[in-house]
Short mmCIF file of C-alpha atoms in Angstrom, two decimals:
data_model
loop_
_atom_site.label_atom_id
_atom_site.label_comp_id
_atom_site.label_asym_id
_atom_site.label_seq_id
_atom_site.Cartn_x
_atom_site.Cartn_y
_atom_site.Cartn_z
CA MET L 663 14.10 -7.75 13.10
CA LYS L 664 12.61 -10.44 14.67
CA ASP L 665 9.39 -11.80 12.33
CA ASN L 666 6.58 -11.41 14.92
CA LEU L 667 7.38 -7.42 15.40
CA LYS L 668 5.16 -5.52 13.16
CA LYS L 669 6.66 -2.81 10.96
CA LYS L 670 4.02 0.48 10.56
CA VAL L 671 4.63 1.18 6.58
CA VAL L 672 2.24 3.39 4.65
CA VAL L 673 2.90 2.13 0.74
CA SER L 674 1.96 5.03 -1.81
CA TYR L 675 1.44 4.21 -5.57
CA ASP L 676 1.43 5.78 -8.96
CA VAL L 677 0.50 3.03 -11.78
CA PRO L 678 -0.91 4.76 -15.15
CA GLU L 679 -1.88 1.99 -16.33
CA ASP L 680 -5.28 0.60 -15.08
CA LYS L 681 -5.68 -2.96 -15.03
CA ARG L 682 -1.72 -2.89 -13.20
CA ARG L 683 -3.24 -0.40 -10.85
CA THR L 684 -6.09 -2.57 -10.00
CA LYS L 685 -3.91 -5.67 -9.56
CA ILE L 686 -1.69 -3.18 -7.20
CA HIS L 687 -4.71 -2.75 -5.23
CA LYS L 688 -6.08 -5.83 -4.51
CA ILE L 689 -2.98 -6.98 -3.33
CA LEU L 690 -2.61 -4.56 -0.99
CA LYS L 691 -6.01 -4.68 0.19
CA SER L 692 -4.80 -7.55 1.65
CA TYR L 693 -1.94 -6.26 3.66
CA GLY L 694 -3.17 -2.91 4.78
CA GLN L 695 -5.66 0.03 5.15
CA TRP L 696 -6.73 1.67 1.97
CA VAL L 697 -6.45 5.42 3.45
CA GLN L 698 -6.75 7.39 0.15
CA TYR L 699 -6.49 6.57 -3.39
CA SER L 700 -2.91 5.40 -3.97
CA VAL L 701 -2.25 5.11 -0.35
CA PHE L 702 -2.04 2.51 2.22
CA GLU L 703 -1.20 2.37 5.72
CA CYS L 704 0.39 -1.14 6.73
CA GLN L 705 1.62 -2.96 10.16
CA LEU L 706 3.83 -6.16 8.74
CA THR L 707 5.77 -8.65 10.01
CA GLU L 708 9.25 -8.86 8.22
CA THR L 709 8.04 -11.69 6.48
CA GLN L 710 4.31 -10.46 5.35
CA TYR L 711 6.82 -7.22 4.28
CA ALA L 712 9.04 -9.58 1.95
CA LYS L 713 6.60 -11.19 -0.12
CA LEU L 714 4.79 -8.00 -0.55
CA ARG L 715 7.66 -6.40 -2.12
CA SER L 716 8.20 -9.10 -3.80
CA ARG L 717 4.82 -9.44 -5.09
CA LEU L 718 4.60 -6.34 -6.15
CA HIS L 719 8.17 -6.11 -8.23
CA LYS L 720 6.82 -8.78 -10.78
CA LEU L 721 3.79 -6.59 -11.34
CA ILE L 722 5.12 -3.62 -11.76
CA LYS L 723 7.14 -2.02 -14.84
CA PRO L 724 9.99 0.34 -13.70
CA ASP L 725 10.36 2.81 -16.30
CA THR L 726 6.57 3.66 -15.56
CA ASP L 727 5.35 3.02 -12.18
CA SER L 728 6.43 3.90 -8.54
CA ILE L 729 5.59 2.30 -5.23
CA ARG L 730 7.12 3.72 -2.20
CA PHE L 731 7.41 2.82 1.33
CA TYR L 732 7.72 4.54 4.30
CA PHE L 733 8.32 3.54 7.73
CA LEU L 734 7.36 5.15 10.66
CA CYS L 735 8.31 4.57 14.05
CA ALA L 736 5.51 3.47 16.44
CA CYS L 737 5.38 6.96 18.03
CA CYS L 738 4.82 8.54 15.03
CA PHE L 739 2.31 5.72 13.48
CA ASP L 740 0.54 6.25 16.62
CA LYS L 741 0.29 10.11 15.65
CA ILE L 742 -0.99 10.46 12.33
CA GLU L 743 -3.59 13.23 11.99
CA ARG L 744 -6.67 13.59 9.43
CA ILE L 745 -8.21 16.25 8.88
CA GLY L 746 -11.07 16.41 6.57
CA GLY L 747 -12.25 14.40 3.27
CA GLU L 748 -13.83 11.08 3.53
CA GLN L 749 -12.76 7.09 3.89
CA PRO L 750 -12.03 5.69 0.66
CA ARG L 751 -14.70 3.34 -0.51
CA ASP L 752 -14.09 0.45 -1.93
CA GLU L 753 -15.75 0.65 -5.14
CA THR L 754 -13.69 -1.52 -7.65
CA ILE L 755 -15.40 0.22 -10.72
CA PHE L 756 -12.92 3.31 -10.27
CA PHE L 757 -10.22 0.99 -10.85
CA ALA L 758 -11.43 -1.03 -13.95
#
C-alpha cells in the first residue's frame, strides 16, 4: 500500500486503569475522531498507523488491556450509520 493512501480504521479499547486509559484516549484523539467513549474512527496512512500502533503497544499492559483495530473499505466506511445518542464531548474529568 502506498503511504499516501489512507486506511479507514475503527479503534476500540478496553483499559481498566484510569491513568492509562486517559493516555490512550489522548493518543487516539490526535489520530482520529472520538465517536463513543472507547471508540475512535480514523483515516490513517500506513506510516501513521504504524506509529499509532507502536505508541499504543508500548503503553498497554497486555494481560489486562485490549485495543482492537477494525479495517473498513472506503465503501463500508462511507455507509456508517448512527442512530441516536449525543456525540461524545471531550471532558477530561471523565477520564481522570
